[in-house]
XYZ file of C-alpha atoms in Angstrom:
219
model
C 4.580 7.800 1.996
C 1.682 4.974 3.600
C 0.193 8.485 4.124
C 0.995 9.760 0.995
C 0.106 7.111 -0.703
C -3.592 6.432 1.674
C -3.909 10.339 0.594
C -3.344 9.436 -3.272
C -5.951 6.427 -2.943
C -8.163 8.890 -1.699
C -7.608 11.234 -4.237
C -7.931 8.482 -7.193
C -11.591 7.581 -5.464
C -12.652 10.862 -5.099
C -11.646 11.724 -8.801
C -12.918 8.578 -9.902
C -16.672 9.913 -8.278
C -16.305 13.005 -10.461
C -15.724 11.715 -13.426
C -18.328 9.167 -13.330
C -21.089 11.710 -13.108
C -23.077 13.242 -15.820
C -21.550 16.608 -17.242
C -20.567 18.646 -20.408
C -17.512 15.886 -20.585
C -19.953 12.823 -19.622
C -22.297 14.319 -22.485
C -19.548 15.519 -25.448
C -18.106 12.040 -25.344
C -21.394 10.147 -25.581
C -22.511 13.018 -28.155
C -19.559 12.384 -31.319
C -17.558 9.018 -30.239
C -21.531 7.340 -31.108
C -22.002 9.842 -34.380
C -18.935 10.739 -35.312
C -16.601 7.019 -34.304
C -14.360 5.336 -31.905
C -10.811 7.825 -33.224
C -13.030 11.274 -32.616
C -13.837 9.636 -29.540
C -10.226 8.468 -28.105
C -9.098 12.307 -29.639
C -11.743 14.242 -27.634
C -10.977 11.984 -24.299
C -7.205 13.141 -24.765
C -8.119 16.294 -24.904
C -10.857 16.358 -22.246
C -7.700 14.745 -19.908
C -5.255 18.049 -21.457
C -7.734 20.216 -19.511
C -8.324 18.454 -16.496
C -4.254 18.082 -16.230
C -4.056 21.854 -16.568
C -6.350 22.029 -13.937
C -5.400 20.034 -11.700
C -1.900 21.509 -12.486
C -3.147 25.376 -12.010
C -4.751 23.752 -8.947
C -1.771 22.450 -7.007
C -0.025 25.835 -7.939
C -2.657 27.850 -6.769
C -2.877 29.412 -10.172
C -6.819 28.248 -9.830
C -7.310 29.470 -6.245
C -5.645 33.042 -7.057
C -8.075 33.309 -10.554
C -10.927 32.187 -8.175
C -9.970 35.049 -5.599
C -9.872 37.532 -8.409
C -13.565 38.347 -9.128
C -12.819 41.249 -12.812
C -10.716 37.529 -14.092
C -13.176 34.688 -12.158
C -15.832 36.229 -14.026
C -13.884 36.751 -17.071
C -13.616 32.292 -17.460
C -17.342 31.663 -16.705
C -18.343 33.887 -19.130
C -16.823 32.434 -21.477
C -16.919 29.064 -20.625
C -20.772 29.254 -20.422
C -21.040 31.494 -23.927
C -18.747 27.863 -24.881
C -20.735 25.671 -23.539
C -24.204 27.471 -24.893
C -22.733 27.992 -28.639
C -22.383 23.962 -28.350
C -25.393 23.517 -27.051
C -26.923 25.769 -29.782
C -25.000 23.928 -32.304
C -26.508 20.580 -31.382
C -30.143 21.071 -31.342
C -30.074 23.387 -34.621
C -28.866 20.740 -36.219
C -31.737 18.510 -34.831
C -33.281 20.816 -36.020
C -32.636 21.138 -39.280
C -32.110 17.241 -40.249
C -34.980 16.023 -38.203
C -36.959 15.381 -41.281
C -34.272 13.948 -42.596
C -33.595 9.850 -43.114
C -30.591 8.039 -40.638
C -28.430 7.505 -44.102
C -28.295 11.043 -44.931
C -28.010 12.870 -41.859
C -24.713 9.814 -41.620
C -23.235 10.766 -44.670
C -23.110 14.660 -43.622
C -22.395 14.792 -40.479
C -19.342 12.856 -40.440
C -17.098 15.554 -42.024
C -17.494 18.197 -38.927
C -15.044 16.096 -36.285
C -12.648 14.316 -39.052
C -9.487 16.230 -38.240
C -7.773 14.765 -34.883
C -6.654 18.419 -33.548
C -10.649 19.440 -34.079
C -11.848 16.799 -31.937
C -8.557 16.909 -29.523
C -9.683 21.091 -29.235
C -13.510 20.618 -28.742
C -12.657 17.956 -25.544
C -9.610 20.407 -23.896
C -11.923 23.909 -24.878
C -15.109 22.317 -23.091
C -12.909 21.241 -20.162
C -10.110 23.796 -18.978
C -13.271 26.725 -20.254
C -15.355 25.541 -17.112
C -15.475 27.492 -14.399
C -17.456 24.215 -12.563
C -14.096 22.218 -13.180
C -11.505 25.328 -11.868
C -13.786 25.239 -8.621
C -14.079 21.514 -8.308
C -9.686 21.360 -8.701
C -9.551 24.440 -6.176
C -11.479 22.490 -3.627
C -10.051 19.372 -4.209
C -6.780 20.168 -3.576
C -7.231 22.494 -0.701
C -8.632 19.824 1.320
C -7.075 16.267 0.456
C -3.904 18.023 -0.986
C -1.334 19.806 1.998
C 0.815 21.739 1.261
C 4.206 19.557 2.221
C 3.258 16.849 0.033
C 6.514 15.909 -1.543
C 7.297 16.776 -5.237
C 7.035 12.803 -5.828
C 3.712 12.720 -4.241
C 2.274 16.064 -6.535
C 3.654 14.385 -9.849
C 2.242 11.401 -8.281
C -1.265 12.828 -8.037
C -1.270 14.819 -11.254
C -0.111 11.131 -12.907
C -3.610 9.592 -11.698
C -5.716 12.686 -12.401
C -4.268 12.570 -15.533
C -4.980 8.888 -16.128
C -8.085 7.928 -14.520
C -9.724 10.706 -16.584
C -8.159 9.421 -20.341
C -9.263 6.277 -18.908
C -12.549 6.535 -18.187
C -13.491 8.578 -21.306
C -11.493 6.572 -23.843
C -13.467 3.043 -22.401
C -16.792 5.288 -22.553
C -15.948 5.666 -26.727
C -14.672 2.083 -27.488
C -18.160 0.919 -25.131
C -19.891 3.176 -27.461
C -18.033 2.429 -30.486
C -18.627 -0.910 -30.309
C -20.302 -2.391 -33.252
C -23.931 -3.436 -31.368
C -24.105 -0.301 -29.468
C -22.864 1.662 -32.769
C -25.648 0.714 -34.840
C -27.897 1.701 -32.170
C -26.972 4.913 -31.593
C -26.391 5.579 -34.255
C -30.167 5.323 -35.400
C -30.652 7.504 -32.607
C -28.196 9.983 -33.477
C -30.854 12.745 -33.765
C -32.019 12.159 -30.385
C -28.723 12.326 -28.504
C -27.574 15.395 -30.108
C -31.433 16.621 -28.795
C -30.296 15.402 -25.329
C -26.668 16.866 -25.608
C -27.362 19.640 -26.399
C -30.026 20.484 -23.990
C -27.804 19.815 -21.614
C -24.835 21.959 -23.206
C -27.947 24.773 -23.438
C -28.700 23.965 -19.475
C -24.836 24.270 -18.433
C -24.033 27.569 -20.470
C -26.775 28.842 -19.796
C -26.867 28.611 -16.203
C -23.456 29.828 -15.780
C -24.256 32.777 -17.698
C -27.593 33.553 -16.058
C -25.786 33.049 -12.266
C -22.855 34.908 -13.274
C -24.090 38.149 -14.477
C -26.733 37.901 -11.887
C -23.509 38.018 -9.161
C -22.292 40.927 -11.508
C -25.606 42.965 -11.667
C -26.662 42.407 -7.843
């Protein structure tokens, strides 16, 4: 029991460090919570956490390892994930270019029409995480290196709960902080700049995934 507790603490620590590292998930929460508000940020956080829960479940059951070891399946996942992230980036940069000369108030009114639906916010969070091939590789590595095959059923449930709850708590807290009254006004005044920065992150990550996948396929 003590060894399982130690294992879960180690798993939680590694996962927490990974969550705090800047990436597509982090950029998505920053971009959308700052622009659309706390409610949207929470739904995006929930979508991201469900994606992480599924990655964890697939890794725990061996599904992700099977996908990673099957060249065609893994290529399809990487192409889909890279294309989705690239689309997010191009959309954000396109919005910045289209509204760079407008007043902040006008831009704010128009953009609030985008993710006002909870389902749309949840879906964007979920798709961003579940289609990220780097997340698939991370969780396969995490479970293969830290979680033994003979871990008890209770231990496996505990691992899944820890990974999901940490993810949701982190992104929800991030959305909460970003939408405090003092910070919200400052972020909204720099909304287009944030869109541009997050757009560049999505383009670089998504484009990098597509480029490496295509080069490996051609090689």
